[in-house]
PDB file of C-alpha atoms in Angstrom:
ATOM      1  CA  UNK A   2      21.769 -65.687 -35.144  1.00 49.00           C
ATOM      2  CA  UNK A   3      25.134 -66.792 -36.208  1.00 51.00           C
ATOM      3  CA  UNK A   4      24.438 -65.250 -39.756  1.00 51.00           C
ATOM      4  CA  UNK A   5      23.462 -62.124 -38.126  1.00 44.00           C
ATOM      5  CA  UNK A   6      26.775 -61.962 -35.936  1.00 52.00           C
ATOM      6  CA  UNK A   7      28.531 -62.858 -39.321  1.00 54.00           C
ATOM      7  CA  UNK A   8      27.172 -60.036 -41.295  1.00 46.00           C
ATOM      8  CA  UNK A   9      27.895 -57.409 -38.382  1.00 47.00           C
ATOM      9  CA  UNK A  10      31.282 -58.437 -38.357  1.00 53.00           C
ATOM     10  CA  UNK A  11      31.798 -58.043 -42.159  1.00 55.00           C
ATOM     11  CA  UNK A  12      29.848 -54.918 -42.319  1.00 51.00           C
ATOM     12  CA  UNK A  13      31.069 -53.678 -38.751  1.00 53.00           C
ATOM     13  CA  UNK A  14      31.457 -49.846 -39.802  1.00 54.00           C
ATOM     14  CA  UNK A  15      28.160 -49.871 -41.594  1.00 56.00           C
ATOM     15  CA  UNK A  16      26.230 -51.276 -38.772  1.00 51.00           C
ATOM     16  CA  UNK A  17      27.722 -48.751 -36.380  1.00 53.00           C
ATOM     17  CA  UNK A  18      26.754 -45.965 -38.942  1.00 56.00           C
ATOM     18  CA  UNK A  19      22.906 -47.463 -39.016  1.00 55.00           C
ATOM     19  CA  UNK A  20      23.097 -47.653 -34.935  1.00 51.00           C
ATOM     20  CA  UNK A  21      24.147 -44.025 -34.778  1.00 51.00           C
ATOM     21  CA  UNK A  22      21.479 -43.046 -37.363  1.00 54.00           C
ATOM     22  CA  UNK A  23      19.036 -44.810 -35.274  1.00 50.00           C
ATOM     23  CA  UNK A  24      20.028 -43.269 -31.903  1.00 52.00           C
ATOM     24  CA  UNK A  25      20.042 -39.706 -33.540  1.00 50.00           C
ATOM     25  CA  UNK A  26      16.388 -40.531 -34.904  1.00 48.00           C
ATOM     26  CA  UNK A  27      15.310 -41.731 -31.442  1.00 49.00           C
ATOM     27  CA  UNK A  28      16.555 -38.525 -29.831  1.00 47.00           C
ATOM     28  CA  UNK A  29      15.150 -36.051 -31.971  1.00 48.00           C
ATOM     29  CA  UNK A  30      11.841 -37.657 -31.534  1.00 48.00           C
ATOM     30  CA  UNK A  31      12.052 -37.361 -27.949  1.00 40.00           C
ATOM     31  CA  UNK A  32      13.348 -33.857 -28.051  1.00 42.00           C
ATOM     32  CA  UNK A  33      10.350 -32.906 -30.476  1.00 46.00           C
ATOM     33  CA  UNK A  34       7.677 -34.529 -27.969  1.00 43.00           C
ATOM     34  CA  UNK A  35       9.298 -32.569 -25.178  1.00 41.00           C
ATOM     35  CA  UNK A  36       8.824 -29.304 -26.886  1.00 46.00           C
ATOM     36  CA  UNK A  37       5.452 -29.976 -28.107  1.00 41.00           C
ATOM     37  CA  UNK A  38       4.181 -30.853 -24.729  1.00 44.00           C
ATOM     38  CA  UNK A  39       6.073 -27.634 -23.325  1.00 44.00           C
ATOM     39  CA  UNK A  40       4.155 -25.507 -25.983  1.00 45.00           C
ATOM     40  CA  UNK A  41       0.801 -26.881 -25.293  1.00 47.00           C
ATOM     41  CA  UNK A  42       1.524 -26.203 -21.455  1.00 44.00           C
ATOM     42  CA  UNK A  43       2.325 -22.768 -22.437  1.00 44.00           C
ATOM     43  CA  UNK A  44      -0.758 -22.138 -24.434  1.00 45.00           C
ATOM     44  CA  UNK A  45      -2.878 -23.163 -21.888  1.00 42.00           C
ATOM     45  CA  UNK A  46      -1.294 -21.194 -19.103  1.00 41.00           C
ATOM     46  CA  UNK A  47      -1.494 -18.037 -21.564  1.00 39.00           C
ATOM     47  CA  UNK A  48      -5.197 -18.780 -22.382  1.00 38.00           C
ATOM     48  CA  UNK A  49      -5.779 -18.853 -18.713  1.00 37.00           C
ATOM     49  CA  UNK A  50      -3.849 -15.501 -17.598  1.00 36.00           C
ATOM     50  CA  UNK A  51      -4.073 -13.246 -20.748  1.00 36.00           C
ATOM     51  CA  UNK A  52      -5.585  -9.952 -19.324  1.00 37.00           C
ATOM     52  CA  UNK A  53      -8.642  -8.511 -20.560  1.00 35.00           C
ATOM     53  CA  UNK A  54      -7.335  -4.895 -21.278  1.00 35.00           C
ATOM     54  CA  UNK A  55      -7.556  -5.161 -25.073  1.00 34.00           C
ATOM     55  CA  UNK A  56     -10.987  -6.167 -24.791  1.00 36.00           C
ATOM     56  CA  UNK A  57     -11.880  -3.540 -22.350  1.00 38.00           C
ATOM     57  CA  UNK A  58      -9.991  -1.022 -24.805  1.00 40.00           C
ATOM     58  CA  UNK A  59     -12.248  -2.183 -27.594  1.00 39.00           C
ATOM     59  CA  UNK A  60     -15.466  -1.394 -25.373  1.00 41.00           C
ATOM     60  CA  UNK A  61     -14.348   1.838 -25.000  1.00 43.00           C
ATOM     61  CA  UNK A  62     -13.795   2.607 -28.549  1.00 42.00           C
ATOM     62  CA  UNK A  63     -17.128   1.519 -29.126  1.00 45.00           C
ATOM     63  CA  UNK A  64     -18.373   3.619 -26.343  1.00 46.00           C
ATOM     64  CA  UNK A  65     -17.014   6.565 -27.859  1.00 54.00           C
ATOM     65  CA  UNK A  66     -18.965   5.997 -30.858  1.00 71.00           C
ATOM     66  CA  UNK A  67     -22.269   6.908 -29.584  1.00 84.00           C
ATOM     67  CA  UNK A  68     -24.373   8.783 -32.373  1.00 93.00           C
ATOM     68  CA  UNK A  69     -26.435  12.105 -31.636  1.00 95.00           C
ATOM     69  CA  UNK A  70     -29.841  12.067 -31.985  1.00 95.00           C
ATOM     70  CA  UNK A  71     -31.787  13.884 -34.659  1.00 95.00           C
ATOM     71  CA  UNK A  72     -32.897  16.215 -31.586  1.00 96.00           C
ATOM     72  CA  UNK A  73     -29.521  16.781 -30.008  1.00 96.00           C
ATOM     73  CA  UNK A  74     -27.996  17.881 -33.384  1.00 96.00           C
ATOM     74  CA  UNK A  75     -30.758  20.171 -34.041  1.00 96.00           C
ATOM     75  CA  UNK A  76     -30.272  21.571 -30.557  1.00 97.00           C
ATOM     76  CA  UNK A  77     -26.529  21.713 -31.242  1.00 97.00           C
ATOM     77  CA  UNK A  78     -27.133  23.698 -34.642  1.00 96.00           C
ATOM     78  CA  UNK A  79     -29.368  26.528 -32.598  1.00 97.00           C
ATOM     79  CA  UNK A  80     -26.691  27.288 -29.878  1.00 97.00           C
ATOM     80  CA  UNK A  81     -26.511  30.821 -29.129  1.00 96.00           C
ATOM     81  CA  UNK A  82     -23.107  32.465 -28.318  1.00 96.00           C
ATOM     82  CA  UNK A  83     -23.614  32.091 -24.403  1.00 96.00           C
ATOM     83  CA  UNK A  84     -24.334  28.645 -24.893  1.00 96.00           C
ATOM     84  CA  UNK A  85     -21.094  28.003 -27.039  1.00 96.00           C
ATOM     85  CA  UNK A  86     -18.823  29.826 -24.384  1.00 95.00           C
ATOM     86  CA  UNK A  87     -20.480  27.876 -21.792  1.00 96.00           C
ATOM     87  CA  UNK A  88     -19.432  24.570 -23.727  1.00 96.00           C
ATOM     88  CA  UNK A  89     -15.763  26.201 -23.647  1.00 94.00           C
ATOM     89  CA  UNK A  90     -16.078  26.103 -19.587  1.00 94.00           C
ATOM     90  CA  UNK A  91     -17.259  22.495 -19.555  1.00 94.00           C
ATOM     91  CA  UNK A  92     -14.432  21.432 -21.865  1.00 94.00           C
ATOM     92  CA  UNK A  93     -11.762  22.902 -19.893  1.00 90.00           C
ATOM     93  CA  UNK A  94      -9.855  20.492 -17.687  1.00 89.00           C
ATOM     94  CA  UNK A  95     -11.212  17.350 -16.012  1.00 92.00           C
ATOM     95  CA  UNK A  96     -14.141  17.216 -13.361  1.00 94.00           C
ATOM     96  CA  UNK A  97     -13.716  14.957 -10.402  1.00 92.00           C
ATOM     97  CA  UNK A  98     -14.872  14.284  -7.012  1.00 91.00           C
ATOM     98  CA  UNK A  99     -13.177  14.957  -3.806  1.00 89.00           C
ATOM     99  CA  UNK A 100     -11.971  11.418  -3.207  1.00 88.00           C
ATOM    100  CA  UNK A 101     -10.993  10.771  -6.641  1.00 88.00           C
ATOM    101  CA  UNK A 102     -13.209   7.867  -7.379  1.00 87.00           C
ATOM    102  CA  UNK A 103     -15.070   9.167 -10.215  1.00 91.00           C
ATOM    103  CA  UNK A 104     -13.969  11.745 -12.908  1.00 93.00           C
ATOM    104  CA  UNK A 105     -15.679  13.489 -16.130  1.00 95.00           C
ATOM    105  CA  UNK A 106     -14.571  14.833 -19.062  1.00 94.00           C
ATOM    106  CA  UNK A 107     -16.354  16.740 -21.839  1.00 96.00           C
ATOM    107  CA  UNK A 108     -16.081  17.473 -25.677  1.00 95.00           C
ATOM    108  CA  UNK A 109     -18.426  19.726 -27.735  1.00 96.00           C
ATOM    109  CA  UNK A 110     -20.919  16.878 -27.873  1.00 96.00           C
ATOM    110  CA  UNK A 111     -19.726  14.006 -25.467  1.00 97.00           C
ATOM    111  CA  UNK A 112     -18.855  13.338 -21.924  1.00 96.00           C
ATOM    112  CA  UNK A 113     -17.144  10.339 -20.369  1.00 95.00           C
ATOM    113  CA  UNK A 114     -17.512   9.275 -16.983  1.00 94.00           C
ATOM    114  CA  UNK A 115     -15.043   7.189 -15.523  1.00 91.00           C
ATOM    115  CA  UNK A 116     -16.136   5.516 -11.870  1.00 89.00           C
ATOM    116  CA  UNK A 117     -13.446   3.595 -10.376  1.00 85.00           C
ATOM    117  CA  UNK A 118     -11.482   3.587 -13.705  1.00 85.00           C
ATOM    118  CA  UNK A 119     -13.930   2.212 -15.814  1.00 88.00           C
ATOM    119  CA  UNK A 120     -15.151   4.805 -18.403  1.00 90.00           C
ATOM    120  CA  UNK A 121     -18.412   5.220 -20.142  1.00 93.00           C
ATOM    121  CA  UNK A 122     -19.242   7.676 -22.752  1.00 95.00           C
ATOM    122  CA  UNK A 123     -22.787   9.541 -23.723  1.00 96.00           C
ATOM    123  CA  UNK A 124     -23.790  12.175 -25.971  1.00 97.00           C
ATOM    124  CA  UNK A 125     -25.003  15.626 -24.886  1.00 97.00           C
ATOM    125  CA  UNK A 126     -26.873  18.472 -26.050  1.00 98.00           C
ATOM    126  CA  UNK A 127     -27.876  21.816 -24.176  1.00 97.00           C
ATOM    127  CA  UNK A 128     -31.577  22.556 -24.304  1.00 97.00           C
ATOM    128  CA  UNK A 129     -31.868  25.307 -21.693  1.00 97.00           C
ATOM    129  CA  UNK A 130     -29.500  27.434 -19.799  1.00 97.00           C
ATOM    130  CA  UNK A 131     -30.109  30.039 -17.202  1.00 96.00           C
ATOM    131  CA  UNK A 132     -27.264  32.418 -15.807  1.00 94.00           C
ATOM    132  CA  UNK A 133     -26.851  34.865 -12.856  1.00 92.00           C
ATOM    133  CA  UNK A 134     -24.235  36.421 -10.963  1.00 88.00           C
ATOM    134  CA  UNK A 135     -23.919  37.146  -7.249  1.00 83.00           C
ATOM    135  CA  UNK A 136     -22.551  40.166  -5.550  1.00 77.00           C
ATOM    136  CA  UNK A 137     -18.893  38.553  -4.840  1.00 77.00           C
ATOM    137  CA  UNK A 138     -18.910  37.979  -8.628  1.00 76.00           C
ATOM    138  CA  UNK A 139     -19.475  34.185  -8.608  1.00 85.00           C
ATOM    139  CA  UNK A 140     -21.161  32.804 -11.616  1.00 91.00           C
ATOM    140  CA  UNK A 141     -24.095  30.198 -11.329  1.00 94.00           C
ATOM    141  CA  UNK A 142     -25.764  28.421 -14.373  1.00 96.00           C
ATOM    142  CA  UNK A 143     -28.797  25.844 -14.214  1.00 97.00           C
ATOM    143  CA  UNK A 144     -28.397  23.613 -17.262  1.00 97.00           C
ATOM    144  CA  UNK A 145     -31.077  21.273 -18.815  1.00 97.00           C
ATOM    145  CA  UNK A 146     -29.039  18.647 -20.568  1.00 97.00           C
ATOM    146  CA  UNK A 147     -30.176  16.255 -22.964  1.00 97.00           C
ATOM    147  CA  UNK A 148     -28.500  12.997 -23.155  1.00 96.00           C
ATOM    148  CA  UNK A 149     -28.461   9.672 -24.363  1.00 95.00           C
ATOM    149  CA  UNK A 150     -30.009   8.254 -20.849  1.00 92.00           C
ATOM    150  CA  UNK A 151     -32.451  10.991 -20.626  1.00 94.00           C
ATOM    151  CA  UNK A 152     -32.774  14.784 -19.724  1.00 95.00           C
ATOM    152  CA  UNK A 153     -31.096  15.841 -16.725  1.00 96.00           C
ATOM    153  CA  UNK A 154     -30.864  18.983 -14.537  1.00 97.00           C
ATOM    154  CA  UNK A 155     -27.316  20.349 -13.467  1.00 97.00           C
ATOM    155  CA  UNK A 156     -25.918  23.400 -11.760  1.00 96.00           C
ATOM    156  CA  UNK A 157     -22.733  25.148 -12.685  1.00 96.00           C
ATOM    157  CA  UNK A 158     -20.989  27.480 -10.096  1.00 94.00           C
ATOM    158  CA  UNK A 159     -17.994  29.455  -9.977  1.00 91.00           C
ATOM    159  CA  UNK A 160     -17.205  30.514  -6.696  1.00 85.00           C
ATOM    160  CA  UNK A 161     -14.590  33.423  -5.715  1.00 76.00           C
ATOM    161  CA  UNK A 162     -13.243  34.793  -2.510  1.00 59.00           C
ATOM    162  CA  UNK A 163     -13.831  33.681   0.918  1.00 49.00           C
ATOM    163  CA  UNK A 164     -16.815  31.730  -0.319  1.00 49.00           C
ATOM    164  CA  UNK A 165     -14.643  29.078  -1.732  1.00 46.00           C
ATOM    165  CA  UNK A 166     -13.545  26.187   0.106  1.00 50.00           C
ATOM    166  CA  UNK A 167      -9.833  27.091  -0.458  1.00 50.00           C
ATOM    167  CA  UNK A 168      -9.731  30.970  -1.136  1.00 46.00           C
ATOM    168  CA  UNK A 169      -5.916  30.678  -1.932  1.00 44.00           C
ATOM    169  CA  UNK A 170      -7.045  29.018  -5.233  1.00 55.00           C
ATOM    170  CA  UNK A 171      -8.926  32.130  -5.871  1.00 64.00           C
ATOM    171  CA  UNK A 172     -11.989  30.343  -8.288  1.00 78.00           C
ATOM    172  CA  UNK A 173     -13.513  26.837  -7.286  1.00 87.00           C
ATOM    173  CA  UNK A 174     -15.599  25.584 -10.189  1.00 93.00           C
ATOM    174  CA  UNK A 175     -18.045  22.754  -9.324  1.00 94.00           C
ATOM    175  CA  UNK A 176     -20.562  21.023 -11.547  1.00 95.00           C
ATOM    176  CA  UNK A 177     -23.571  19.208  -9.757  1.00 96.00           C
ATOM    177  CA  UNK A 178     -26.483  16.914 -10.958  1.00 95.00           C
ATOM    178  CA  UNK A 179     -28.777  14.351  -8.969  1.00 94.00           C
ATOM    179  CA  UNK A 180     -29.111  11.820 -12.067  1.00 93.00           C
ATOM    180  CA  UNK A 181     -26.506  12.525 -14.768  1.00 94.00           C
ATOM    181  CA  UNK A 182     -23.608  10.803 -13.585  1.00 90.00           C
ATOM    182  CA  UNK A 183     -25.566   7.763 -12.235  1.00 81.00           C
ATOM    183  CA  UNK A 184     -27.922   6.644  -9.937  1.00 68.00           C
ATOM    184  CA  UNK A 185     -26.923   9.170  -7.008  1.00 78.00           C
ATOM    185  CA  UNK A 186     -26.103  12.794  -6.747  1.00 88.00           C
ATOM    186  CA  UNK A 187     -22.446  13.817  -7.769  1.00 91.00           C
ATOM    187  CA  UNK A 188     -20.841  17.030  -7.080  1.00 93.00           C
ATOM    188  CA  UNK A 189     -17.816  17.530  -9.342  1.00 94.00           C
ATOM    189  CA  UNK A 190     -14.708  20.076  -8.837  1.00 93.00           C
ATOM    190  CA  UNK A 191     -12.733  20.943 -12.129  1.00 92.00           C
ATOM    191  CA  UNK A 192      -9.096  20.358 -12.385  1.00 89.00           C
ATOM    192  CA  UNK A 193      -7.714  22.795 -14.695  1.00 83.00           C
ATOM    193  CA  UNK A 194      -4.001  21.224 -14.844  1.00 77.00           C
ATOM    194  CA  UNK A 195      -2.931  17.684 -13.522  1.00 72.00           C
ATOM    195  CA  UNK A 196       0.623  16.956 -12.538  1.00 76.00           C
ATOM    196  CA  UNK A 197       2.740  14.275 -14.033  1.00 88.00           C
ATOM    197  CA  UNK A 198       2.219  10.814 -11.997  1.00 93.00           C
ATOM    198  CA  UNK A 199       5.226   9.884  -9.625  1.00 94.00           C
ATOM    199  CA  UNK A 200       5.865   6.006  -9.870  1.00 94.00           C
ATOM    200  CA  UNK A 201       7.363   4.857  -6.443  1.00 93.00           C
ATOM    201  CA  UNK A 202       9.163   1.734  -5.744  1.00 91.00           C
ATOM    202  CA  UNK A 203       9.793   1.358  -9.294  1.00 90.00           C
ATOM    203  CA  UNK A 204      13.371  -0.044  -9.813  1.00 86.00           C
ATOM    204  CA  UNK A 205      15.684   0.042 -12.851  1.00 80.00           C
ATOM    205  CA  UNK A 206      14.945  -3.887 -13.420  1.00 84.00           C
ATOM    206  CA  UNK A 207      11.349  -3.573 -14.307  1.00 86.00           C
ATOM    207  CA  UNK A 208      12.348  -1.303 -16.932  1.00 85.00           C
ATOM    208  CA  UNK A 209      14.019  -4.120 -18.672  1.00 89.00           C
ATOM    209  CA  UNK A 210      10.665  -5.492 -19.395  1.00 93.00           C
ATOM    210  CA  UNK A 211       8.283  -2.616 -19.057  1.00 93.00           C
ATOM    211  CA  UNK A 212       9.908  -0.180 -21.517  1.00 91.00           C
ATOM    212  CA  UNK A 213      11.227   3.136 -21.161  1.00 90.00           C
ATOM    213  CA  UNK A 214      10.442   4.631 -17.678  1.00 90.00           C
ATOM    214  CA  UNK A 215       9.644   8.185 -19.016  1.00 92.00           C
ATOM    215  CA  UNK A 216       7.337   6.728 -21.737  1.00 93.00           C
ATOM    216  CA  UNK A 217       5.457   4.704 -19.223  1.00 94.00           C
ATOM    217  CA  UNK A 218       5.270   7.574 -16.596  1.00 94.00           C
ATOM    218  CA  UNK A 219       4.009   9.741 -19.765  1.00 93.00           C
ATOM    219  CA  UNK A 220       1.212   7.132 -20.897  1.00 94.00           C
ATOM    220  CA  UNK A 221       0.221   6.540 -17.245  1.00 95.00           C
ATOM    221  CA  UNK A 222      -0.163  10.361 -16.906  1.00 93.00           C
ATOM    222  CA  UNK A 223      -2.425  10.852 -19.676  1.00 90.00           C
ATOM    223  CA  UNK A 224      -4.784   7.859 -18.604  1.00 93.00           C
ATOM    224  CA  UNK A 225      -4.744   9.406 -14.921  1.00 91.00           C
ATOM    225  CA  UNK A 226      -5.902  12.641 -16.250  1.00 89.00           C
ATOM    226  CA  UNK A 227      -9.258  11.182 -17.307  1.00 89.00           C
ATOM    227  CA  UNK A 228      -9.659   8.623 -14.544  1.00 91.00           C
ATOM    228  CA  UNK A 229      -7.922   9.839 -11.379  1.00 92.00           C
ATOM    229  CA  UNK A 230      -6.970  13.394 -11.701  1.00 91.00           C
ATOM    230  CA  UNK A 231      -6.271  14.129  -8.304  1.00 90.00           C
ATOM    231  CA  UNK A 232      -3.910  11.403  -8.099  1.00 92.00           C
ATOM    232  CA  UNK A 233      -0.201  12.344  -8.024  1.00 93.00           C
ATOM    233  CA  UNK A 234       1.691   9.051  -6.977  1.00 95.00           C
ATOM    234  CA  UNK A 235       1.310   5.264  -8.198  1.00 96.00           C
ATOM    235  CA  UNK A 236       3.366   2.744  -6.046  1.00 96.00           C
ATOM    236  CA  UNK A 237       4.471  -0.333  -8.129  1.00 95.00           C
ATOM    237  CA  UNK A 238       3.424  -3.861  -6.769  1.00 95.00           C
ATOM    238  CA  UNK A 239       6.749  -5.367  -7.703  1.00 93.00           C
ATOM    239  CA  UNK A 240       5.954  -8.163 -10.129  1.00 93.00           C
ATOM    240  CA  UNK A 241       5.649  -8.740 -13.767  1.00 94.00           C
ATOM    241  CA  UNK A 242       3.951 -11.454 -15.500  1.00 95.00           C
ATOM    242  CA  UNK A 243       5.304 -12.128 -19.109  1.00 95.00           C
ATOM    243  CA  UNK A 244       3.176 -13.445 -21.972  1.00 95.00           C
ATOM    244  CA  UNK A 245       5.594 -14.521 -24.726  1.00 94.00           C
ATOM    245  CA  UNK A 246       3.099 -15.672 -27.144  1.00 94.00           C
ATOM    246  CA  UNK A 247       1.369 -12.232 -27.265  1.00 94.00           C
ATOM    247  CA  UNK A 248       4.440 -10.427 -26.830  1.00 94.00           C
ATOM    248  CA  UNK A 249       3.044  -8.615 -23.616  1.00 96.00           C
ATOM    249  CA  UNK A 250       4.258  -7.876 -20.104  1.00 96.00           C
ATOM    250  CA  UNK A 251       1.610  -7.193 -17.583  1.00 96.00           C
ATOM    251  CA  UNK A 252       2.139  -5.622 -13.969  1.00 96.00           C
ATOM    252  CA  UNK A 253       0.350  -3.295 -11.860  1.00 96.00           C
ATOM    253  CA  UNK A 254       0.576  -0.097  -9.484  1.00 96.00           C
ATOM    254  CA  UNK A 255      -1.650   0.890  -6.413  1.00 96.00           C
ATOM    255  CA  UNK A 256      -2.628   4.531  -6.465  1.00 95.00           C
ATOM    256  CA  UNK A 257      -1.919   6.391  -3.520  1.00 94.00           C
ATOM    257  CA  UNK A 258      -5.248   8.391  -2.858  1.00 90.00           C
ATOM    258  CA  UNK A 259      -8.524   7.903  -0.630  1.00 87.00           C
ATOM    259  CA  UNK A 260      -9.687   5.122  -2.877  1.00 86.00           C
ATOM    260  CA  UNK A 261      -6.232   3.138  -3.329  1.00 91.00           C
ATOM    261  CA  UNK A 262      -7.519   1.285  -6.559  1.00 93.00           C
ATOM    262  CA  UNK A 263      -4.854  -1.344  -8.107  1.00 95.00           C
ATOM    263  CA  UNK A 264      -4.399  -0.570 -11.716  1.00 95.00           C
ATOM    264  CA  UNK A 265      -3.173  -3.314 -14.089  1.00 96.00           C
ATOM    265  CA  UNK A 266      -0.950  -2.215 -16.829  1.00 97.00           C
ATOM    266  CA  UNK A 267      -0.166  -4.250 -20.018  1.00 96.00           C
ATOM    267  CA  UNK A 268       2.874  -3.496 -22.020  1.00 96.00           C
ATOM    268  CA  UNK A 269       3.208  -4.448 -25.607  1.00 96.00           C
ATOM    269  CA  UNK A 270       6.852  -5.355 -26.408  1.00 94.00           C
ATOM    270  CA  UNK A 271       6.072  -5.266 -30.187  1.00 94.00           C
ATOM    271  CA  UNK A 272       4.290  -1.821 -30.667  1.00 94.00           C
ATOM    272  CA  UNK A 273       5.777  -0.168 -27.237  1.00 93.00           C
ATOM    273  CA  UNK A 274       2.525   0.752 -25.933  1.00 94.00           C
ATOM    274  CA  UNK A 275       0.689   0.562 -22.946  1.00 96.00           C
ATOM    275  CA  UNK A 276      -2.914  -0.083 -21.643  1.00 95.00           C
ATOM    276  CA  UNK A 277      -4.398   0.711 -18.339  1.00 95.00           C
ATOM    277  CA  UNK A 278      -7.336  -0.916 -16.725  1.00 92.00           C
ATOM    278  CA  UNK A 279      -8.736  -0.917 -13.150  1.00 85.00           C
TER     279      UNK A 279
END
């Protein structure tokens, strides 16, 4: 022991340096251990709370890739001018129920039905079309439509004047089918123009995390067009969840309509894009 004390006295400066290095090493090890623990805890929390909107978006893309059958392609190839003109009527605007819970949009050979904000895409081709006009100038069509879920009958009506539920609007256009849009009868009304959604209770502080408010409004409005086209107001639920690992921020809005669904909004801070999910 006396030899150790003598060595320390003779090499006091060196001993102090060694002691300092030892303390720095111990401190560094403790900080490293704490950082690892925090990282593991954050990863575990992220795994539990990461929203499934990205997966849903991939599922939607898969749905849009439903191929036409050979018979559908043959029917489309043989369309006459009247059928082509009718397709233009279908693809103009968005079709929706009176309570805005369901919406349908058409392309030339696909249609997407969104029920409670959950879209599903199908193929279609018209196999038969009959048309007549009433004495008030209203247009009435009966259509046989071959889809990937079977053959369905639908009726299309353009009602004018006092026969319309709202004569001030001039023409009311409806599309009805007992089976085409699900397991129950559904009557849809066409909306030719959809106003921009208004975000209420949304403060400037939220924009610090959710990007430019105008860009959010624009993206939200585009999503509303094909899911809840009658809705003009969305009320912010005043919370955000930040996922630093995936570079996303999640929040939600409640749509002000009869159904009042809560819509999750995920903002990707890296790509500055939005994903919406009911």
